[in-house]
Amino acid sequence: MTTQIARTTGRFEWTELDRRTVDVARALAADAVEAAGHGHPGTAMSLAPAAYLLFQRLLKHDPNDPQWAGRDRFVLSCGHSSLTLYIQLFLSGYGLTLDDLKALRTAGSLTPAHPEYGHTPGVETTTGPLGQGFANAVGMAMAARRERGLFDPEAAAGQSPFDHTVWVFASDGDLEEGISHEASAIAGHQRLGNLVVLYDDNHISIEDDTQIAVSEDVLARYAAYGWHVQRVDWTASGEYVEDVEALHAALTAARAETDKPSIVALRTIIGWPAPTKQNTGKIHGAALGAAEVAATKQALGLDPAKSFDVAAELLGHARKVVERGTAARQEWEKSFLDWRAAEPTRAAEFDRISTRTLPEDWSSALPEFPAGTEMATRKASGEVLSALAPVLPELWGGSADLAESNLTTMKGEPSFVPEEVQTAAFKGHRYGRTLHFGIREHGMGGILNGIALHGGTRPYGGTFLVFSDYMRPSVRLAAMMNLPVTYVWTHDSIGLGEDGPTHQPVEHLASLRAIPGLDVVRPADANETVVAWRTIIENTDRPAGLCLSRQNLPVLDRTPATGLAAAEGVARGGYVLAEASGGTPEVILIATGSEVPIALRAREILQAEGTATRVVSMPCVEWFDEQDAEYRESVLPRGVRARVSVEAGSSLGWYALVGEAGESVGLDRFGLSAPYQTLYEQFGFTPERVAAHARSSLAKARTRD
């Protein structure tokens, strides 16, 4: 087994210092996992030359300014190999120290088991769930093109300060996960020439040789997606020869290919050069053991008695990348300042959007819907999007092939597609606005996260609420990363009717509310939908899911004569929509979405019987929980123990609000295929049944007083 060294051509140089630094990186990976007692050393060892090559020769970055707008993005999709990234961040001068590497996988360290966005400088996204980072990178590449279209569309290719490359390291596992298939197909269709993937083709996963589960030709699959494909095989000679120059040539060619995304399959031996554990599943996800670490260091010509040993000469050599990065950033800043001088209006818009600052008086564009009419909340949402299109250019999105159902297309806005694939129904161009994800919810979720991570623009994506299951891992990561992604989930209950139980969400609202940091918003009418959208857009540090009706709902008359409160209360999550006669309720009905009108009619029944009844609209439990105790007490006084929740979904979670004397009118079984009016009657979502539950709750509250 050999490693090529000191190869110099007119375009590429790989010195003895580079080779030695790479070998130290391998040893650091082994040492860090050994110190932690667990982790994933193998890939970090065998990818050390590729990672070092990228950070030292190809990646446009400045360790002194990790958030530099003109930087390339690097995504380690195989997040289990976090040391691949951490070690390069240490060597490149991002502020990580040897002590940070020693603290791998420990509480409070900058080196958690998987890279975490916002936690460690130089980490562009949280990865670990395989395939997610890959999809994020596709979203970043799409966002880069959209950003260029907003701010510098006339510039020649490669001449704009908004031109940069998104680099990805991906593993066999990443490319096996379904989300990467979906995202890869979209990337090929979109001709994302600013995306380069290095595929670590090492043939090993936890269950050892991947042949046990995988037999497809990955590069043929990517060629079919429309990608530019290359292969670099470090085993081709019969020996293991790390031909770094060949890899550099392939990655350089991939970056130069601007008409389609590129993938380079790099055949490596995982864990090289560990004498007995290389090329096995054992080195994928476990410490080598002291004896194997020592033997590996001996094979590398390092002192087996020393751990975390980095010669000052080698660290100084690697950190010269800081000077190169700073020079690159300063050169970019010159072109950026030239652009600003030539485009002051666009520059002002860039400053606003890049800081997620909203325009002055933007909300005046929002529609107001007249009372006395009926409108599905999905329809109201579509009207809001079209109204916001002229004032919020940063807002863009689309649907997973359900645009006509989700109503996610802004009126008159072109599609974001290469001109050659636009259709008669959807005209567009490369810098368009309307996204078409195809029937790929999981890919959509990961791409939306990547768009938000890239910075500035605000993405949204639509599908049926029941299919939020397909994208749940991406939604969870959006919440974990505090990303302002908006999900437009329509057909939110049995109210969708005849499509039946396969399409009728039951458990979804409860399960989505269980995700920390996700706002689940279910407005009751068109005007609540307007305030919901406004509040979501004002929140720049969290994702939100709008759960919207298929069926028409009455636009509530909120004039003073009716006694119904303004929809402005939506911004506080829950509010008193209809007060009890006399102002002091005996029972409170808490409802969301399409069940609010039912609760209002139940109130009429109860009040006619002499029971003072308050109706609370609760479109967003998360927003309500954020209010101060005084406000929450004013809406749900502790002294009023008779309470009923009304929601056409699982009752799970509602007892926290209704209490021990309260009752829930919910749906804890699957639905049926029938008109929604029949379903609401059959499953008890009627004013009469809600009133009956209120009487029952009142009786329990009085008994327990």
XYZ file of C-alpha atoms in Angstrom:
705
model
C 0.000 0.000 0.000
C 1.377 3.381 -0.968
C 0.442 7.017 -0.888
C 1.523 9.266 -3.722
C 3.620 12.206 -2.539
C 5.446 15.235 -3.865
C 3.728 15.167 -7.247
C 4.148 18.490 -8.979
C 2.783 19.514 -12.342
C 2.204 22.890 -13.811
C -1.204 23.019 -12.136
C -1.036 20.897 -8.999
C 1.387 20.389 -6.151
C 1.152 17.821 -3.365
C 4.135 18.053 -1.058
C 5.663 15.993 1.685
C 4.183 18.446 4.188
C 0.738 17.848 2.708
C 1.177 14.080 2.956
C 2.361 14.270 6.561
C -0.489 16.582 7.532
C -3.007 14.174 6.024
C -1.476 11.309 7.992
C -1.735 13.335 11.174
C -5.405 13.942 10.334
C -5.928 10.165 10.132
C -4.228 9.699 13.493
C -6.352 12.451 15.043
C -9.492 10.654 13.891
C -8.343 7.437 15.519
C -7.250 9.224 18.709
C -10.481 11.194 19.079
C -12.708 8.144 18.808
C -10.408 6.189 21.088
C -10.635 8.951 23.700
C -14.418 9.077 23.432
C -14.727 5.296 23.498
C -17.125 5.321 20.569
C -17.668 7.024 17.250
C -16.909 6.617 13.564
C -13.185 6.699 12.781
C -12.983 4.752 9.519
C -14.401 7.221 7.021
C -12.575 10.145 8.616
C -9.311 8.235 8.148
C -9.811 7.277 4.519
C -11.367 10.595 3.483
C -8.599 12.632 5.130
C -6.752 13.252 1.827
C -9.962 14.322 0.059
C -11.070 16.602 2.884
C -7.639 18.202 3.185
C -7.488 18.650 -0.593
C -10.871 20.374 -0.606
C -10.165 22.752 2.259
C -6.648 23.582 1.092
C -7.028 23.757 -2.696
C -10.629 23.980 -3.870
C -13.057 25.358 -1.291
C -13.536 29.133 -1.407
C -13.625 29.989 2.292
C -12.117 32.250 4.911
C -11.663 30.733 8.391
C -11.574 34.273 9.791
C -15.087 34.916 8.459
C -17.102 31.672 8.395
C -20.292 33.539 7.388
C -18.760 35.396 4.445
C -21.608 35.720 1.929
C -19.441 34.850 -1.070
C -18.064 31.614 0.350
C -18.558 28.178 -1.097
C -20.725 25.902 1.032
C -19.468 22.536 2.277
C -21.936 19.917 3.453
C -20.768 16.747 5.186
C -23.830 14.676 4.421
C -22.260 11.633 6.100
C -22.527 13.378 9.463
C -21.491 10.268 11.394
C -18.000 11.012 10.077
C -18.050 14.378 11.821
C -14.303 14.166 12.401
C -13.824 14.526 8.651
C -15.066 18.088 9.121
C -13.869 18.851 12.639
C -10.262 17.988 11.863
C -10.230 20.226 8.797
C -11.794 23.048 10.816
C -8.982 22.595 13.344
C -6.250 22.443 10.719
C -7.705 25.381 8.780
C -7.941 27.705 11.763
C -11.673 27.972 12.408
C -11.072 28.230 16.140
C -11.287 24.543 17.035
C -8.423 23.315 19.205
C -6.880 19.976 20.037
C -8.833 20.095 23.279
C -12.018 20.310 21.226
C -11.017 17.170 19.332
C -10.223 15.466 22.624
C -13.718 16.394 23.828
C -15.465 14.632 20.916
C -19.013 13.540 21.764
C -18.979 15.107 25.249
C -21.468 17.524 26.750
C -20.929 21.154 25.833
C -18.100 20.497 23.406
C -17.774 22.092 19.976
C -17.424 18.576 18.587
C -20.747 16.794 19.137
C -21.257 13.348 17.662
C -22.813 14.834 14.530
C -22.204 18.351 13.193
C -24.735 20.852 14.529
C -25.654 24.053 12.718
C -25.163 27.180 14.788
C -23.001 25.358 17.316
C -19.607 24.980 15.654
C -18.082 27.625 13.340
C -17.783 26.250 9.825
C -20.715 23.836 10.098
C -23.257 24.760 7.431
C -26.008 22.321 8.422
C -26.892 19.686 10.983
C -26.252 16.259 9.518
C -26.361 12.712 10.786
C -29.649 11.326 9.460
C -28.277 10.069 6.169
C -29.316 11.806 2.966
C -30.561 14.939 4.715
C -27.348 16.885 4.125
C -27.411 15.874 0.477
C -30.900 17.322 0.090
C -29.869 20.443 2.022
C -27.038 20.948 -0.468
C -29.468 20.746 -3.378
C -31.533 23.429 -1.645
C -28.442 25.582 -1.142
C -27.591 25.303 -4.833
C -31.152 26.278 -5.771
C -31.072 29.200 -3.340
C -27.774 30.408 -4.801
C -29.343 30.517 -8.255
C -32.452 32.280 -6.991
C -30.282 34.801 -5.139
C -28.266 35.490 -8.276
C -31.498 36.030 -10.164
C -32.731 38.512 -7.585
C -29.555 40.561 -7.381
C -27.297 40.042 -10.407
C -29.097 38.212 -13.226
C -27.322 39.984 -16.086
C -23.776 38.997 -15.047
C -21.895 36.541 -17.215
C -21.396 33.043 -15.845
C -18.721 33.016 -13.171
C -18.504 36.806 -13.049
C -21.025 37.567 -10.325
C -20.192 37.966 -6.627
C -23.139 35.645 -6.096
C -21.504 32.759 -7.962
C -20.187 29.994 -5.733
C -20.056 26.221 -5.475
C -21.839 23.892 -3.083
C -19.602 20.929 -2.206
C -20.861 17.711 -0.630
C -19.206 14.634 0.837
C -21.662 11.747 0.748
C -21.431 8.108 1.751
C -22.946 4.881 0.484
C -25.607 5.308 3.160
C -26.495 8.801 1.965
C -27.075 7.537 -1.544
C -29.148 4.591 -0.336
C -31.627 6.747 1.583
C -34.718 7.652 -0.407
C -34.402 11.367 0.277
C -31.170 11.520 -1.717
C -32.858 9.830 -4.691
C -35.586 12.473 -4.636
C -33.185 15.389 -4.201
C -30.774 14.038 -6.826
C -33.537 13.769 -9.400
C -34.559 17.365 -8.703
C -30.945 18.565 -8.940
C -30.499 16.886 -12.309
C -33.776 18.261 -13.606
C -32.820 21.741 -12.417
C -29.380 21.548 -14.111
C -27.675 22.698 -10.916
C -24.186 23.243 -12.236
C -23.088 24.833 -8.962
C -23.348 21.516 -7.083
C -20.449 19.042 -6.729
C -20.736 15.785 -4.781
C -17.858 13.560 -3.758
C -19.274 10.082 -3.204
C -17.119 8.004 -0.855
C -17.516 4.668 -2.584
C -15.959 2.470 0.101
C -18.413 -0.458 -0.103
C -18.733 -0.665 3.691
C -21.561 0.136 6.094
C -22.406 -1.049 9.597
C -23.358 -4.471 8.276
C -19.951 -4.748 6.588
C -19.801 -5.228 2.794
C -22.606 -3.260 1.130
C -22.953 -6.054 -1.432
C -25.306 -7.713 1.039
C -27.916 -5.029 0.334
C -26.826 -2.957 -2.676
C -26.039 -3.919 -6.247
C -27.015 -0.984 -8.462
C -24.602 1.009 -10.591
C -24.729 4.306 -8.720
C -23.030 6.372 -11.408
C -25.353 4.985 -14.078
C -28.254 6.062 -11.897
C -26.816 9.558 -11.599
C -26.170 9.744 -15.317
C -29.844 8.903 -15.786
C -30.739 11.772 -13.450
C -28.823 14.079 -15.777
C -25.669 14.469 -13.708
C -22.069 14.797 -14.882
C -20.371 11.659 -13.532
C -16.726 10.731 -12.967
C -14.910 7.944 -11.171
C -11.565 7.984 -9.364
C -10.502 4.540 -8.166
C -7.649 4.408 -5.692
C -7.697 0.587 -5.864
C -7.466 0.328 -9.659
C -3.788 -0.652 -9.723
C -4.293 -3.604 -7.429
C -2.632 -1.667 -4.645
C -4.137 1.184 -2.640
C -2.711 4.319 -4.239
C -4.162 7.629 -3.065
C -3.843 9.506 -6.331
C -4.676 12.950 -4.996
C -3.790 14.621 -8.260
C -6.365 12.523 -10.115
C -8.970 13.458 -7.518
C -8.034 17.126 -7.817
C -8.408 16.924 -11.586
C -11.824 15.284 -11.271
C -13.113 17.803 -8.733
C -11.769 20.681 -10.786
C -13.546 19.340 -13.861
C -16.719 18.914 -11.813
C -16.582 22.527 -10.674
C -16.040 23.654 -14.271
C -19.169 21.794 -15.424
C -21.817 24.492 -14.999
C -24.666 22.985 -17.025
C -25.414 20.078 -14.718
C -24.618 18.876 -11.195
C -21.548 16.689 -10.804
C -20.736 13.584 -8.821
C -17.290 12.069 -8.409
C -17.257 8.485 -7.122
C -14.047 8.050 -5.149
C -13.190 4.404 -4.466
C -11.539 4.304 -1.068
C -10.707 1.681 1.534
C -12.394 2.639 4.763
C -10.064 2.938 7.726
C -6.872 2.828 5.693
C -4.154 2.044 6.830
C -5.373 0.245 9.993
C -3.680 -3.146 9.594
C -6.498 -5.519 10.629
C -9.676 -3.410 10.648
C -9.467 -1.476 7.388
C -12.158 -2.395 4.867
C -14.480 -3.833 7.541
C -17.728 -2.796 9.157
C -15.939 -2.813 12.517
C -13.997 0.347 11.713
C -17.083 2.120 10.412
C -18.686 2.746 13.776
C -16.415 1.730 16.645
C -13.105 2.662 18.233
C -10.101 0.845 16.813
C -8.714 -0.231 20.179
C -5.332 0.768 21.576
C -3.353 -1.926 19.781
C -4.852 -1.137 16.383
C -4.340 2.598 16.872
C -0.682 1.996 17.693
C -0.222 -0.267 14.681
C -1.907 2.298 12.439
C 0.435 5.027 13.616
C 3.394 2.790 12.988
C 2.166 2.189 9.443
C 1.965 5.962 9.004
C 5.441 6.524 10.404
C 4.086 8.244 13.508
C 5.019 7.686 17.143
C 2.525 5.122 18.512
C 3.150 6.339 22.057
C 1.828 9.824 21.326
C -1.830 10.864 21.035
C -3.195 14.053 19.514
C 0.313 14.857 18.361
C 0.435 17.661 15.778
C 3.821 19.093 14.862
C 3.924 22.879 14.804
C 5.463 22.725 11.344
C 2.472 20.831 9.980
C -0.120 22.975 11.691
C 1.582 26.103 10.416
C 1.616 24.651 6.920
C -2.100 23.841 7.017
C -3.013 27.219 8.466
C -1.561 29.040 5.503
C -5.038 28.493 4.106
C -6.135 31.393 6.322
C -3.984 33.798 4.327
C -5.273 32.404 1.053
C -8.859 32.557 2.303
C -8.553 36.121 3.482
C -7.036 37.130 0.147
C -9.886 35.424 -1.698
C -12.463 37.182 0.450
C -10.815 40.548 -0.050
C -10.764 40.003 -3.798
C -14.432 39.059 -3.671
C -15.209 42.161 -1.633
C -13.809 44.332 -4.408
C -16.210 42.804 -6.918
C -19.023 42.979 -4.376
C -18.396 46.698 -3.797
C -18.315 47.276 -7.556
C -21.672 45.543 -7.813
C -23.099 47.620 -4.949
C -21.981 50.822 -6.612
C -23.563 49.780 -9.901
C -26.759 48.408 -8.333
C -27.678 50.514 -5.279
C -31.341 49.488 -5.279
C -30.539 45.810 -5.495
C -27.803 46.272 -2.883
C -30.286 47.782 -0.445
C -32.628 44.865 -1.071
C -29.761 42.411 -0.532
C -28.947 44.048 2.808
C -32.550 43.759 3.902
C -33.106 40.195 2.766
C -29.768 38.855 4.005
C -30.632 40.015 7.521
C -34.234 38.782 7.252
C -35.520 42.290 7.857
C -39.041 42.889 6.578
C -39.879 45.951 4.454
C -41.620 48.834 6.128
C -45.406 48.527 6.025
C -45.199 45.181 4.204
C -48.252 43.827 6.005
C -50.488 46.477 4.418
C -50.465 44.271 1.322
C -52.295 41.505 3.169
C -55.907 40.935 2.112
C -58.971 41.183 4.321
C -61.887 38.905 3.556
C -65.509 40.035 3.866
C -67.743 38.397 6.434
C -70.775 36.470 5.332
C -68.936 34.556 2.631
C -67.350 31.116 2.702
C -63.785 30.234 1.802
C -61.476 27.292 2.456
C -58.459 28.333 4.474
C -56.226 26.843 1.765
C -57.839 29.295 -0.669
C -57.232 32.172 1.729
C -53.605 31.094 2.044
C -53.201 31.176 -1.722
C -54.619 34.697 -1.812
C -52.172 35.780 0.890
C -49.220 34.399 -1.078
C -50.244 36.218 -4.226
C -50.759 39.446 -2.291
C -47.295 39.187 -0.746
C -45.493 38.376 -3.991
C -44.791 42.021 -4.973
C -43.632 43.127 -1.520
C -41.609 40.102 -0.333
C -39.351 38.918 -3.165
C -37.556 36.697 -0.681
C -40.667 34.559 -0.256
C -40.771 31.674 -2.732
C -41.906 28.095 -2.844
C -44.212 25.551 -4.328
C -45.701 22.140 -3.890
C -45.068 18.413 -4.201
C -47.192 18.174 -7.363
C -50.273 19.468 -5.540
C -50.223 23.134 -6.511
C -53.847 23.158 -7.603
C -54.864 21.603 -4.282
C -52.464 23.368 -1.918
C -52.857 26.651 -3.837
C -49.190 27.488 -3.365
C -48.584 29.202 -6.718
C -48.293 32.976 -6.533
C -50.367 34.449 -9.345
C -48.308 35.494 -12.341
C -44.985 34.293 -10.945
C -42.711 32.250 -13.261
C -41.569 28.768 -12.403
C -38.040 28.109 -11.163
C -36.900 25.747 -13.934
C -34.459 25.719 -16.809
C -36.154 27.273 -19.807
C -35.931 24.021 -21.774
C -38.230 22.164 -19.348
C -40.957 24.779 -18.881
C -44.411 23.613 -19.932
C -47.539 25.115 -21.427
C -49.123 25.204 -17.971
C -46.060 26.512 -16.143
C -43.853 29.006 -17.929
C -40.578 29.804 -16.267
C -36.834 30.285 -16.337
C -33.730 29.583 -14.255
C -34.335 32.546 -11.978
C -38.057 31.935 -11.502
C -39.988 31.782 -8.253
C -42.487 28.933 -8.255
C -40.941 25.640 -7.163
C -42.028 22.269 -8.528
C -40.818 19.417 -6.337
C -42.690 16.660 -8.096
C -44.108 13.875 -5.949
C -41.161 14.038 -3.577
C -42.191 15.298 -0.133
C -39.074 14.083 1.675
C -36.764 15.649 -0.871
C -38.840 18.812 -0.688
C -38.407 18.992 3.076
C -34.631 18.662 2.907
C -34.378 21.139 0.039
C -36.471 23.714 1.901
C -34.033 23.437 4.805
C -31.106 23.988 2.451
C -32.724 27.084 0.965
C -33.227 28.543 4.438
C -29.682 27.589 5.485
C -28.183 29.313 2.476
C -29.458 32.565 3.893
C -31.922 35.323 3.267
C -34.780 33.922 1.233
C -37.847 32.406 2.894
C -39.038 29.105 1.415
C -42.374 27.359 1.707
C -43.564 23.988 0.477
C -46.953 22.372 0.228
C -48.540 18.946 0.355
C -51.498 17.260 2.038
C -51.219 17.165 5.826
C -51.359 13.375 5.806
C -48.202 13.324 3.677
C -46.281 15.385 6.194
C -45.274 11.906 7.369
C -43.124 11.597 4.266
C -41.142 14.701 5.206
C -41.129 14.463 8.997
C -37.350 13.885 9.433
C -36.666 17.106 7.519
C -39.297 18.990 9.524
C -37.677 17.798 12.735
C -34.282 19.034 11.568
C -35.751 22.406 10.566
C -37.003 22.765 14.136
C -33.663 21.641 15.533
C -31.857 24.255 13.431
C -34.425 27.048 14.055
C -34.990 27.529 10.335
C -37.781 29.815 9.071
C -39.348 27.242 6.757
C -43.106 27.293 6.214
C -45.098 24.169 5.413
C -48.457 24.574 3.712
C -50.272 21.400 4.741
C -53.779 21.338 3.323
C -56.666 18.879 3.490
C -56.174 18.917 7.238
C -58.897 16.567 8.560
C -61.749 14.222 7.738
C -63.171 17.400 6.226
C -61.461 16.406 2.974
C -64.235 13.844 2.655
C -64.480 11.159 0.009
C -60.765 10.434 -0.422
C -61.112 8.389 2.727
C -58.858 7.224 5.570
C -55.669 6.977 3.512
C -55.803 10.719 2.961
C -57.583 11.878 6.120
C -55.098 12.961 8.803
C -55.962 11.846 12.317
C -52.827 11.626 14.449
C -50.858 14.216 12.497
C -51.679 17.390 14.400
C -50.776 15.763 17.708
C -47.586 14.204 16.410
C -46.431 17.443 14.785
C -47.127 19.393 17.978
C -44.794 16.940 19.698
C -41.824 18.277 17.685
C -40.052 20.876 19.859
C -39.718 24.215 18.119
C -42.315 23.621 15.403
C -45.309 25.953 15.326
C -48.445 24.091 14.220
C -51.040 26.618 13.080
C -54.637 25.706 12.228
C -56.673 28.832 11.486
C -60.454 28.896 11.761
C -61.328 31.124 8.824
C -59.859 33.214 6.032
C -58.971 36.188 8.226
C -57.324 34.006 10.850
C -55.252 32.605 7.963
C -54.062 36.106 7.088
C -52.882 36.807 10.627
C -51.326 33.347 10.816
C -49.239 34.023 7.696
C -48.256 37.452 8.989
C -47.109 36.032 12.320
C -45.191 33.197 10.680
C -43.318 35.639 8.459
C -42.492 37.852 11.428
C -40.929 34.850 13.177
C -37.484 34.402 11.629
C -36.121 31.727 13.949
C -38.445 28.751 13.677
C -40.414 26.629 11.220
C -44.193 26.598 11.070
C -46.805 24.317 9.596
C -50.034 25.853 8.333
C -52.780 23.230 8.514
C -55.542 24.299 6.171
C -58.997 23.093 5.214
C -60.084 21.637 1.930
C -63.716 22.513 2.571
C -65.185 25.990 2.638
C -65.583 27.582 6.054
C -67.633 30.659 6.986
C -65.702 33.912 7.122
C -66.695 34.970 10.609
C -68.465 38.266 11.118
C -66.296 40.008 13.688
C -68.114 43.349 13.738
C -68.915 44.737 17.231
C -72.543 43.767 16.929
C -71.684 40.049 16.784
C -69.470 40.064 19.845
C -66.790 38.051 18.051
C -63.215 39.186 18.592
C -60.892 40.315 15.828
C -58.649 37.752 14.167
C -55.647 39.668 15.523
C -55.762 37.315 18.505
C -54.276 34.598 16.322
C -50.834 36.140 16.874
C -51.086 35.100 20.535
C -51.903 31.507 19.679
C -55.239 31.419 21.451
C -57.801 34.097 22.236
C -61.345 34.620 23.446
C -63.348 34.591 20.255
C -66.809 34.694 21.854
C -67.265 35.731 25.472
C -69.775 34.184 27.821
C -72.858 36.203 28.647
C -72.073 38.321 31.667
C -68.344 37.943 31.034
C -67.796 35.098 33.497
C -67.880 31.672 31.838
C -69.149 28.495 33.428
C -67.665 26.389 30.620
C -65.036 27.049 27.972
C -65.051 25.501 24.497
C -61.560 25.396 22.947
C -61.543 24.754 19.204
C -59.229 24.940 16.226
C -59.670 25.285 12.495
C -62.863 24.033 10.924
C -64.305 23.077 14.322
C -64.479 26.669 15.576
C -67.842 27.341 13.839
C -69.164 24.159 15.437
C -68.070 25.409 18.859
C -69.785 28.742 18.208
C -73.058 26.992 17.425
C -72.671 24.800 20.516
C -72.235 27.989 22.535
C -75.581 29.234 21.250
C -77.238 26.025 22.486
C -75.624 26.245 25.904
C -76.290 29.938 26.350
C -79.948 29.389 25.442
C -80.015 26.878 28.310
C -78.587 29.501 30.646
C -75.002 28.219 30.694
C -72.490 31.025 30.282
C -70.153 29.731 27.607
C -66.883 31.103 26.289
C -65.375 30.012 22.959
C -61.614 30.139 22.618
C -60.044 29.855 19.181
C -56.698 28.095 19.610
C -54.977 28.125 16.207
C -51.484 27.613 17.643
C -50.822 25.977 21.000
C -47.127 26.835 20.744
C -47.763 30.566 20.408
C -50.267 30.452 23.238
C -47.773 28.695 25.522
C -45.303 31.537 24.888
C -47.651 34.164 26.281
C -47.203 35.395 29.826
C -49.097 33.756 32.637
C -51.453 36.707 33.030
C -52.634 36.492 29.444
C -53.047 32.714 29.532
C -55.046 33.035 32.733
C -57.285 35.651 31.136
C -58.132 33.243 28.313
C -58.319 30.007 30.310
C -58.970 30.934 33.956
C -57.971 28.193 36.369
C -61.241 28.676 38.176
C -63.217 27.487 35.156
C -62.651 23.746 35.222
C -65.428 22.781 32.842
C -63.759 22.745 29.440
C -64.183 20.963 26.116
C -61.671 20.803 23.272
C -62.986 20.367 19.750
C -60.651 19.260 16.959
C -61.172 16.762 14.135
C -58.036 14.845 14.999
C -56.469 12.871 17.795
C -57.412 14.031 21.280
C -53.851 13.358 22.401
C -52.431 16.451 24.049
C -55.670 18.298 24.642
C -56.121 17.101 28.214
C -53.217 19.356 29.201
C -55.539 22.275 28.428
C -58.934 20.900 29.413
C -57.807 19.356 32.708
C -59.203 16.489 34.741
C -62.786 17.692 34.538
C -62.514 18.506 30.867
C -63.495 16.457 27.841
C -62.220 16.249 24.272
C -64.287 15.930 21.149
C -61.702 14.363 18.895
C -61.085 11.524 16.495
C -59.077 8.601 17.812
C -59.704 6.210 14.957
C -59.252 6.327 11.196
C -61.857 8.007 9.037
C -64.095 6.781 6.237
C -64.744 7.519 2.596
C -67.844 9.683 2.548
C -68.890 13.313 2.121
C -67.412 15.395 4.927
C -70.836 16.451 6.193
C -71.671 12.775 6.749
C -68.359 12.179 8.492
C -68.751 15.115 10.842
C -72.210 13.872 11.808
C -71.095 10.258 12.200
C -68.030 11.077 14.305
C -69.838 13.517 16.539
C -68.472 16.847 15.355
C -71.806 18.562 15.781
C -72.962 21.455 17.957
C -75.287 19.118 19.833
C -72.551 16.660 20.773
C -70.169 19.420 21.793
C -72.902 20.863 23.993
C -73.476 17.441 25.525
C -69.789 17.137 26.389
C -69.915 20.594 27.929
C -72.772 19.506 30.195
C -70.814 16.402 31.154
C -67.713 18.434 31.939
C -69.788 20.851 34.028
C -71.185 17.950 36.031
C -67.696 16.548 36.667
C -66.355 19.953 37.659
C -69.201 20.468 40.152
C -68.790 16.979 41.583
C -65.081 17.520 42.189
C -65.401 21.018 43.630
